[in-house]
Short mmCIF file of C-alpha atoms in Angstrom, two decimals:
data_model
loop_
_atom_site.label_atom_id
_atom_site.label_comp_id
_atom_site.label_asym_id
_atom_site.label_seq_id
_atom_site.Cartn_x
_atom_site.Cartn_y
_atom_site.Cartn_z
CA MET L 1 40.21 -7.92 211.60
CA ALA L 2 38.04 -4.79 212.23
CA THR L 3 35.57 -5.60 214.91
CA ASN L 4 33.09 -2.50 214.52
CA ASN L 5 32.39 -0.15 211.99
CA PRO L 6 33.17 3.34 213.10
CA TYR L 7 33.09 4.80 209.26
CA GLY L 8 29.65 3.34 208.40
CA LEU L 9 30.76 0.98 205.65
CA VAL L 10 29.12 -2.11 203.92
CA ARG L 11 32.39 -3.98 204.34
CA PRO L 12 34.26 -2.61 207.17
CA GLU L 13 36.88 -5.39 207.18
CA ILE L 14 38.16 -3.68 203.67
CA LEU L 15 40.14 -1.44 206.02
CA ASP L 16 42.14 -4.44 207.04
CA LEU L 17 43.52 -4.73 203.58
CA ALA L 18 44.38 -0.85 203.50
CA PRO L 19 47.77 -0.37 201.71
CA PRO L 20 49.91 1.21 204.25
CA GLN L 21 51.83 4.59 203.88
CA PRO L 22 55.36 3.95 202.43
CA ARG L 23 58.01 4.85 204.77
CA ASN L 24 60.68 5.40 202.02
CA VAL L 25 61.05 5.93 198.40
CA GLU L 26 61.92 2.03 198.07
CA GLU L 27 58.54 1.27 199.47
CA THR L 28 56.69 3.20 196.95
CA GLY L 29 58.01 1.04 194.20
CA LEU L 30 58.85 3.93 192.11
CA THR L 31 62.35 5.24 191.16
CA GLN L 32 63.30 8.32 192.68
CA GLY L 33 63.99 9.86 189.49
CA PHE L 34 60.21 9.19 188.52
CA LEU L 35 59.26 11.02 191.87
CA VAL L 36 61.71 13.76 191.06
CA ASP L 37 59.92 14.38 187.87
CA LEU L 38 56.61 14.27 189.38
CA ALA L 39 57.27 16.73 191.98
CA MET L 40 58.96 19.14 189.83
CA LYS L 41 55.82 19.03 187.29
CA PHE L 42 53.72 20.24 190.33
CA LEU L 43 56.05 22.98 190.97
CA TYR L 44 56.30 23.92 187.50
CA TYR L 45 52.50 24.13 187.16
CA GLY L 46 51.90 25.28 190.67
CA GLY L 47 54.59 27.79 191.21
CA MET L 48 55.53 28.24 194.76
CA LEU L 49 54.27 25.05 196.90
CA SER L 50 55.16 24.14 200.68
CA GLY L 51 56.61 20.76 201.35
CA VAL L 52 53.10 19.34 202.81
CA ASP L 53 51.52 20.77 199.44
CA ILE L 54 53.79 18.50 197.30
CA ALA L 55 53.19 15.76 199.61
CA ASP L 56 49.68 16.09 199.30
CA GLU L 57 49.56 16.57 195.59
CA MET L 58 51.75 13.29 195.27
CA GLY L 59 49.84 11.49 197.77
CA LEU L 60 52.72 10.41 199.45
CA PRO L 61 54.06 11.09 203.13
CA PHE L 62 56.45 14.13 203.38
CA SER L 63 58.61 12.34 205.90
CA GLY L 64 60.71 9.56 204.53
CA VAL L 65 59.72 10.11 200.91
CA VAL L 66 58.98 13.48 199.87
CA ASP L 67 61.69 15.06 201.92
CA THR L 68 64.03 12.71 200.23
CA VAL L 69 62.95 14.03 196.84
CA ILE L 70 63.18 17.57 197.93
CA ASP L 71 66.64 17.13 199.26
CA PHE L 72 67.82 15.68 196.20
CA MET L 73 66.43 18.59 194.08
CA ALA L 74 67.90 20.94 196.39
CA GLN L 75 71.31 19.30 196.02
CA GLU L 76 71.14 19.57 192.21
CA LYS L 77 70.09 23.06 192.68
CA LEU L 78 66.67 22.54 190.84
CA VAL L 79 64.77 24.27 193.68
CA ASP L 80 65.23 27.06 196.19
CA MET L 81 63.64 27.69 199.44
CA ARG L 82 61.65 30.88 200.24
CA GLY L 83 60.68 30.45 204.01
CA GLY L 84 57.37 29.44 205.23
CA LYS L 85 54.78 29.82 207.82
CA GLY L 86 55.64 26.91 210.33
CA PHE L 87 58.56 24.96 211.55
CA GLY L 88 60.66 22.52 209.69
CA ARG L 89 61.11 21.64 205.86
CA VAL L 90 57.60 20.42 205.58
CA SER L 91 56.31 23.99 205.92
CA MET L 92 59.14 25.63 203.83
CA ASP L 93 57.95 27.14 200.39
CA TYR L 94 59.72 25.71 197.37
CA VAL L 95 60.12 27.19 193.90
CA LEU L 96 61.78 26.03 190.80
CA THR L 97 65.16 27.45 189.75
CA GLU L 98 65.96 28.47 186.00
CA ARG L 99 67.76 25.10 185.79
CA GLY L 100 64.85 23.51 187.55
CA ARG L 101 62.42 24.77 185.25
CA GLU L 102 64.42 23.44 182.18
CA VAL L 103 64.41 19.92 183.68
CA ALA L 104 60.73 20.48 184.47
CA ARG L 105 59.97 21.05 180.86
CA GLU L 106 61.76 18.02 179.97
CA ALA L 107 59.84 15.96 182.42
CA VAL L 108 56.58 17.52 181.00
CA ARG L 109 57.80 16.31 177.41
CA ARG L 110 58.25 12.68 178.59
CA THR L 111 54.85 12.88 180.19
CA ALA L 112 52.36 15.73 181.37
CA TYR L 113 50.81 13.38 184.07
CA THR L 114 50.66 15.37 187.21
CA GLY L 115 48.15 13.56 189.38
CA ARG L 116 48.82 11.19 192.35
CA ALA L 117 51.84 9.07 192.30
CA PRO L 118 51.07 5.80 190.65
CA VAL L 119 51.20 2.50 191.98
CA PRO L 120 53.44 -0.24 190.55
CA LEU L 121 51.56 -3.03 188.58
CA GLU L 122 52.71 -5.64 190.87
CA GLN L 123 51.11 -3.60 194.08
CA TYR L 124 47.95 -3.24 192.11
CA THR L 125 47.57 -6.83 191.08
CA SER L 126 48.12 -8.04 194.45
CA LEU L 127 45.63 -5.62 196.34
CA VAL L 128 42.93 -6.43 193.64
CA ARG L 129 43.01 -10.09 193.93
CA LEU L 130 43.38 -9.78 197.80
CA GLN L 131 40.28 -7.76 198.31
CA MET L 132 38.02 -9.99 195.60
CA GLN L 133 38.56 -13.19 197.94
CA ASP L 134 35.92 -12.22 200.16
CA VAL L 135 33.35 -9.94 198.81
CA PRO L 136 30.08 -9.49 200.85
CA PHE L 137 27.32 -12.12 199.91
CA ILE L 138 24.22 -10.73 198.75
CA GLY L 139 21.21 -12.92 199.98
CA LEU L 140 17.70 -13.56 198.48
CA GLU L 141 16.06 -10.89 200.89
CA LYS L 142 18.62 -8.16 199.85
CA ILE L 143 18.00 -8.92 196.21
CA GLN L 144 14.10 -8.96 196.62
CA GLU L 145 14.33 -5.66 198.34
CA ALA L 146 16.49 -3.90 195.52
CA PHE L 147 14.26 -5.32 192.79
CA LYS L 148 10.65 -4.38 194.78
CA GLY L 149 9.94 -1.68 192.35
CA LEU L 150 10.03 -4.21 189.17
CA ILE L 151 7.64 -6.95 188.20
CA LEU L 152 9.71 -10.11 187.32
CA PRO L 153 8.59 -13.61 186.71
CA GLU L 154 8.70 -16.27 189.27
CA GLY L 155 11.84 -17.95 190.10
CA PHE L 156 13.85 -15.13 188.48
CA PHE L 157 15.81 -14.14 191.64
CA GLU L 158 16.70 -17.71 192.33
CA ARG L 159 18.62 -17.75 188.89
CA LEU L 160 20.05 -14.08 189.44
CA GLY L 161 21.28 -14.64 192.71
CA PRO L 162 23.87 -17.01 192.18
CA ALA L 163 25.17 -15.20 189.09
CA ILE L 164 25.51 -11.97 191.28
CA ASN L 165 27.40 -13.60 193.71
CA SER L 166 29.89 -15.35 191.49
CA SER L 167 31.48 -12.23 190.19
CA ARG L 168 32.02 -13.70 186.81
CA SER L 169 29.79 -13.31 183.80
CA LEU L 170 26.04 -13.11 182.91
CA PHE L 171 24.23 -13.04 179.83
CA LEU L 172 21.01 -11.40 179.61
CA TYR L 173 18.81 -11.79 176.64
CA GLY L 174 15.33 -11.23 175.28
CA PRO L 175 12.99 -9.07 173.39
CA PRO L 176 13.68 -5.06 173.73
CA GLY L 177 11.75 -3.19 176.21
CA ASN L 178 11.68 -5.94 179.00
CA GLY L 179 14.17 -4.35 181.37
CA LYS L 180 17.64 -5.88 180.80
CA THR L 181 19.38 -2.47 181.21
CA THR L 182 17.43 -1.57 184.17
CA ILE L 183 18.13 -5.22 185.90
CA ALA L 184 21.86 -4.43 185.29
CA GLU L 185 21.55 -1.22 186.90
CA VAL L 186 19.79 -2.62 189.77
CA VAL L 187 22.56 -5.50 190.16
CA SER L 188 25.05 -2.68 190.09
CA SER L 189 23.16 -1.07 193.02
CA VAL L 190 23.08 -4.09 195.11
CA LEU L 191 26.60 -4.95 194.75
CA GLY L 192 27.83 -4.85 198.33
CA GLY L 193 30.99 -3.37 199.67
CA GLU L 194 34.13 -1.23 198.88
CA VAL L 195 37.18 -1.76 197.22
CA PHE L 196 40.39 0.21 196.94
CA VAL L 197 41.20 1.87 193.60
CA PRO L 198 44.45 3.44 192.37
CA PHE L 199 44.55 6.94 190.90
CA ALA L 200 47.00 5.52 188.30
CA ILE L 201 49.49 2.44 187.79
CA GLU L 202 53.16 2.58 186.61
CA VAL L 203 54.31 -0.01 184.22
CA ASP L 204 57.96 0.07 182.89
CA GLY L 205 57.92 3.91 183.67
CA GLN L 206 54.68 4.54 181.87
CA VAL L 207 51.61 5.97 183.59
CA ILE L 208 48.03 4.47 183.19
CA LYS L 209 45.45 6.68 184.56
CA VAL L 210 42.63 4.41 186.18
CA PHE L 211 40.38 6.65 188.58
CA ASP L 212 37.52 7.67 186.72
CA PRO L 213 34.94 10.15 188.42
CA LEU L 214 31.97 9.00 186.44
CA ASN L 215 32.65 5.27 187.51
CA HIS L 216 34.37 5.60 190.78
CA LYS L 217 32.56 6.94 193.97
CA SER L 218 35.06 8.12 196.41
CA LEU L 219 34.05 7.44 199.90
CA GLU L 220 35.51 10.35 202.53
CA LEU L 221 36.17 8.57 205.85
CA ASP L 222 35.39 10.56 208.56
CA ARG L 223 35.68 9.44 212.02
CA ALA L 224 32.24 8.64 213.36
CA ALA L 225 33.22 7.05 216.84
CA ALA L 226 35.30 9.10 219.31
CA ASN L 227 38.28 6.43 219.67
CA PRO L 228 38.07 4.01 216.44
CA PRO L 229 39.89 0.75 217.03
CA PRO L 230 43.47 0.74 215.35
CA LEU L 231 43.48 -1.11 212.10
CA ARG L 232 46.14 -3.72 211.27
CA GLY L 233 48.48 -2.32 208.41
CA VAL L 234 47.38 1.27 208.98
CA ARG L 235 49.73 3.70 210.59
CA ALA L 236 48.97 6.57 212.73
CA GLN L 237 48.00 9.75 210.92
CA SER L 238 50.64 12.54 210.67
CA PRO L 239 49.68 15.57 212.63
CA VAL L 240 50.87 17.69 209.64
CA GLN L 241 48.08 16.22 207.38
CA LYS L 242 45.45 16.51 210.11
CA ARG L 243 43.46 13.88 208.65
CA THR L 244 40.19 12.57 210.66
CA GLY L 245 40.04 9.12 209.09
CA PRO L 246 42.26 6.16 209.05
CA GLU L 247 45.84 6.59 207.47
CA PHE L 248 46.51 4.57 204.23
CA ASP L 249 48.48 4.94 201.08
CA ARG L 250 46.87 8.12 199.61
CA ARG L 251 47.90 6.76 195.97
CA TRP L 252 44.71 4.76 196.39
CA MET L 253 40.96 5.98 197.06
CA LEU L 254 38.35 3.77 198.69
CA SER L 255 35.37 3.77 196.39
CA LYS L 256 31.99 1.96 196.44
CA ARG L 257 32.45 -0.94 194.22
CA PRO L 258 32.49 0.51 190.45
CA SER L 259 29.88 0.13 187.77
CA VAL L 260 31.08 0.97 184.24
CA THR L 261 28.49 0.84 181.31
CA VAL L 262 29.49 0.71 177.60
CA GLY L 263 27.17 0.42 174.68
CA GLY L 264 27.75 1.20 170.87
CA GLU L 265 30.64 3.23 171.47
CA LEU L 266 32.54 0.03 172.30
CA THR L 267 35.47 -1.06 169.84
CA LEU L 268 38.49 -3.28 170.14
CA GLU L 269 40.74 0.13 170.46
CA THR L 270 38.93 0.82 173.70
CA LEU L 271 39.44 -2.44 175.18
CA ASP L 272 43.10 -1.68 175.16
CA LEU L 273 45.14 1.09 176.53
CA ILE L 274 44.43 4.37 175.30
CA TYR L 275 47.51 6.25 174.61
CA ASN L 276 47.31 10.23 174.28
CA GLU L 277 50.18 11.33 172.29
CA ASN L 278 49.89 14.83 173.31
CA THR L 279 50.21 14.18 177.31
CA ASN L 280 52.03 10.88 176.77
CA PHE L 281 50.28 8.72 179.39
CA TYR L 282 47.56 6.15 178.92
CA GLU L 283 43.98 5.97 180.00
CA ALA L 284 42.94 2.59 181.33
CA PRO L 285 40.21 0.49 179.32
CA PHE L 286 36.82 0.08 180.76
CA GLN L 287 37.44 -3.52 181.95
CA VAL L 288 40.23 -2.19 184.21
CA LYS L 289 38.28 0.81 185.56
CA ALA L 290 35.50 -1.98 186.35
CA ASN L 291 37.80 -4.26 188.42
CA GLY L 292 36.17 -4.92 191.89
CA GLY L 293 32.84 -4.10 190.67
CA MET L 294 30.61 -4.67 187.47
CA LEU L 295 30.95 -4.20 183.53
CA LEU L 296 27.80 -3.87 181.55
CA ILE L 297 28.23 -4.31 177.88
CA ASP L 298 24.81 -2.76 176.80
CA ASP L 299 23.10 -3.56 173.59
CA PHE L 300 25.62 -6.16 172.77
CA GLY L 301 26.06 -7.06 169.09
CA ARG L 302 25.28 -3.54 168.10
CA GLN L 303 28.66 -2.17 168.30
CA ARG L 304 30.51 -0.71 165.52
CA VAL L 305 32.91 -3.81 165.34
CA HIS L 306 31.59 -7.33 164.64
CA PRO L 307 30.55 -9.03 167.58
CA THR L 308 32.85 -12.16 166.71
CA ASP L 309 35.92 -9.69 167.11
CA LEU L 310 34.76 -8.66 170.68
CA LEU L 311 33.88 -12.32 171.47
CA ASN L 312 37.29 -13.51 170.67
CA ARG L 313 38.98 -10.52 172.71
CA TRP L 314 36.72 -11.65 175.59
CA ILE L 315 37.57 -15.48 175.69
CA VAL L 316 40.81 -15.40 177.75
CA PRO L 317 39.64 -12.77 180.02
CA LEU L 318 36.58 -14.63 180.77
CA GLU L 319 38.14 -17.88 181.03
CA LYS L 320 41.40 -17.11 183.21
CA ARG L 321 40.44 -14.00 184.86
CA VAL L 322 43.22 -11.99 183.55
CA ASP L 323 43.72 -9.83 180.79
CA PHE L 324 46.71 -8.86 178.70
CA LEU L 325 47.54 -5.10 177.63
CA THR L 326 50.01 -3.70 175.31
CA LEU L 327 52.19 -0.56 175.73
CA HIS L 328 53.08 1.53 172.66
CA THR L 329 56.47 0.27 173.14
CA GLY L 330 55.28 -3.03 172.49
CA LYS L 331 55.63 -4.58 175.93
CA LYS L 332 52.76 -6.69 176.73
CA PHE L 333 51.80 -7.40 180.35
CA GLU L 334 49.05 -9.31 182.52
CA ILE L 335 46.38 -7.41 184.67
CA PRO L 336 43.50 -8.61 186.64
CA PHE L 337 40.23 -9.15 185.10
CA ASP L 338 38.20 -9.59 188.02
CA GLN L 339 34.47 -8.39 188.05
CA LEU L 340 30.95 -9.30 187.18
CA ILE L 341 30.51 -8.73 183.62
CA ILE L 342 27.03 -8.58 181.82
CA PHE L 343 26.23 -8.79 178.22
CA ALA L 344 22.76 -7.56 177.46
CA THR L 345 21.32 -7.97 174.13
CA ASN L 346 18.07 -8.06 172.10
CA LEU L 347 19.56 -10.33 169.43
CA ASP L 348 19.17 -13.93 169.35
CA PRO L 349 22.09 -15.42 171.16
CA LYS L 350 22.33 -18.40 168.95
CA GLU L 351 23.10 -16.09 165.99
CA LEU L 352 25.03 -13.63 168.01
CA VAL L 353 27.59 -15.88 169.55
CA ASP L 354 29.09 -19.31 168.98
CA GLU L 355 28.80 -22.11 171.75
CA ALA L 356 32.24 -22.10 172.72
CA PHE L 357 31.66 -18.36 173.80
CA LEU L 358 28.27 -19.18 175.57
CA ARG L 359 30.28 -21.91 177.45
CA ARG L 360 32.40 -19.39 178.84
CA ILE L 361 29.67 -17.24 180.09
CA LYS L 362 28.64 -18.94 183.21
CA TYR L 363 25.18 -17.62 183.56
CA LYS L 364 22.51 -17.22 180.78
CA ILE L 365 18.96 -15.55 181.95
CA GLU L 366 16.25 -14.84 179.52
CA VAL L 367 14.42 -11.38 180.11
CA ALA L 368 11.12 -12.51 178.29
CA ASN L 369 7.99 -10.71 177.43
CA PRO L 370 5.61 -10.45 180.32
CA SER L 371 2.53 -12.88 180.73
CA ASP L 372 -0.97 -11.29 180.75
CA HIS L 373 -1.00 -11.39 184.56
CA GLU L 374 2.62 -9.70 184.74
CA TYR L 375 1.77 -7.05 182.29
CA ARG L 376 -1.61 -6.14 184.27
CA ALA L 377 0.67 -5.98 187.43
CA ILE L 378 3.27 -3.78 185.86
CA PHE L 379 0.17 -1.38 184.71
CA ARG L 380 -1.15 -1.37 188.15
CA SER L 381 2.40 -0.42 189.84
CA VAL L 382 2.81 2.41 187.12
CA CYS L 383 -0.88 3.84 187.94
CA ALA L 384 -0.19 3.95 191.46
CA ALA L 385 3.21 5.65 190.99
CA LYS L 386 1.58 8.17 188.81
CA GLY L 387 -1.63 8.69 190.72
CA LEU L 388 -4.06 7.30 188.33
CA ARG L 389 -6.87 4.91 189.24
CA TYR L 390 -6.21 1.45 187.86
CA ASP L 391 -8.96 0.03 185.84
CA ASP L 392 -8.53 -3.45 184.76
CA ALA L 393 -11.14 -3.26 182.29
CA MET L 394 -9.73 -0.39 180.45
CA VAL L 395 -6.35 -2.52 180.28
CA SER L 396 -8.17 -5.23 178.91
CA TYR L 397 -9.50 -2.84 176.17
CA ILE L 398 -6.08 -2.07 175.55
CA VAL L 399 -4.80 -5.67 175.11
CA ASP L 400 -7.90 -6.56 172.98
CA LYS L 401 -7.96 -3.54 170.65
CA TYR L 402 -4.28 -2.95 170.09
CA TYR L 403 -2.03 -6.03 170.85
CA LYS L 404 -4.51 -8.84 169.84
CA GLN L 405 -5.92 -7.02 166.69
CA PHE L 406 -2.26 -6.13 165.42
CA ASP L 407 -0.58 -9.15 166.63
CA LEU L 408 1.46 -7.03 169.07
CA ASP L 409 3.84 -8.33 171.71
CA LEU L 410 3.52 -7.41 175.18
CA ARG L 411 6.49 -5.40 176.66
CA SER L 412 7.32 -4.64 180.29
CA CYS L 413 8.04 -0.89 179.37
CA HIS L 414 4.54 -0.67 177.30
CA PRO L 415 2.53 0.43 180.55
CA ARG L 416 4.96 3.01 181.78
CA ASP L 417 5.12 4.62 178.19
CA ILE L 418 1.30 4.39 177.76
CA VAL L 419 0.61 6.01 180.91
CA ASN L 420 2.87 8.95 180.34
CA LEU L 421 1.37 9.53 176.90
CA ILE L 422 -2.01 9.76 178.75
CA ILE L 423 -0.47 12.17 181.18
CA ASP L 424 0.74 14.09 178.32
CA VAL L 425 -2.40 14.23 176.54
CA SER L 426 -4.27 15.25 179.73
CA ARG L 427 -2.12 18.22 180.49
CA PHE L 428 -2.72 19.68 177.07
CA ARG L 429 -6.43 19.19 177.15
CA GLN L 430 -6.13 20.63 180.78
CA ILE L 431 -8.08 17.62 182.20
CA LYS L 432 -7.32 15.29 185.10
CA PRO L 433 -5.46 12.13 183.68
CA SER L 434 -7.44 9.09 183.99
CA LEU L 435 -7.59 5.56 182.11
CA SER L 436 -10.68 6.47 179.84
CA GLN L 437 -11.19 5.02 176.55
CA ASP L 438 -10.81 8.36 174.87
CA LEU L 439 -7.30 9.05 176.23
CA ILE L 440 -6.18 5.39 175.87
CA ASP L 441 -7.10 5.77 172.24
CA GLN L 442 -4.99 8.74 171.61
CA ALA L 443 -2.05 7.60 173.67
CA CYS L 444 -2.10 4.20 171.88
CA GLN L 445 -2.67 5.62 168.46
CA SER L 446 0.50 7.81 169.19
CA PHE L 447 2.43 4.89 170.60
CA PHE L 448 2.02 1.90 168.54
CA VAL L 449 3.36 1.79 165.08
CA VAL L 450 1.60 -1.08 163.03
CA MET L 451 3.63 -2.19 160.24
#
């Protein structure tokens, strides 16, 4: 186990699980034909490439893997060598022959995928499950620190903490405007540690693209110590590749634990593999991209598909922590469903979901309207952040004149919105913002809609 932390990771022991570089074609878990097709597509689109360039593009070591692929292509007269700037085949430049270009075009027609070589489903499943066995524990102090900018009811963190550490399921419900989405976003930021994410997965010769730069934040491991300790399962770096961090299978990237958010765009189709008929490869669904981290279903119940249909789709994954996806060939396969999934909704849970589904969601937390005391605390905090002097008497004026007179509910977002409107009005009038009755009335008359 890693004994120190030269790379500044939250979870340095994750490097003990680093998948080692394959030493030969067999250890990649892919067929030689698949690797030949991928190498030829890089040459087809890139023109002339050196051996090390091809290896870097494929995310595989030259020695033992890419050199075997190139030897096969040379024997089949698919590539020519054009010299190079160094010594050995790794520095030689390669270009497709005319026959090679014909074969490459056939490979492109089968699938246009040209990213890092995928990892087999079996390797993916094994590592996902292994790295989620001992995720960092998040204590009360860390949760309180992450939420220090929010005013929440007493005892809220004691209910939230076990849900975060369970990495299972959480149902946030309550009226709009009280911070459910904000709470979920803070939960995402407080999730500790790092995970390995593959660029793509291979299933029955089909490629499923997993890496998504919007949801996966790659961590560059630059050496922060003069002599970092050797890592179990990680072989020494190749002098050709000149890497400064630890060596592991470059078909994987080390990422912060992912956070994926979906809202009204969620449909049943987007929960399965998304096949592109133009490129002939798949995009992984949201829940696969979120493995190892968090998946937030925001505004649950307002999707274009009926909630019951979505709920039925989630029952097995929530219960078994596995999902089943289907290729366009009809083949169905099992894949890990290992993440904290958060459902956030403004709708009444009893009207939205049935008892069987609620039973499968392990934690249910209501995010209710703030009390009068909490509302004033939020108002005070917003004023401090915006540089306004807080006046409790004027907040009482707002409560009495607008909330009580028109029977409106207090909402956690209202202080921020009212103060922002006061600042807008003050800027237009070219006066200093303040909690004056005149500015409050203009802001509240613009803000509140009395039905």
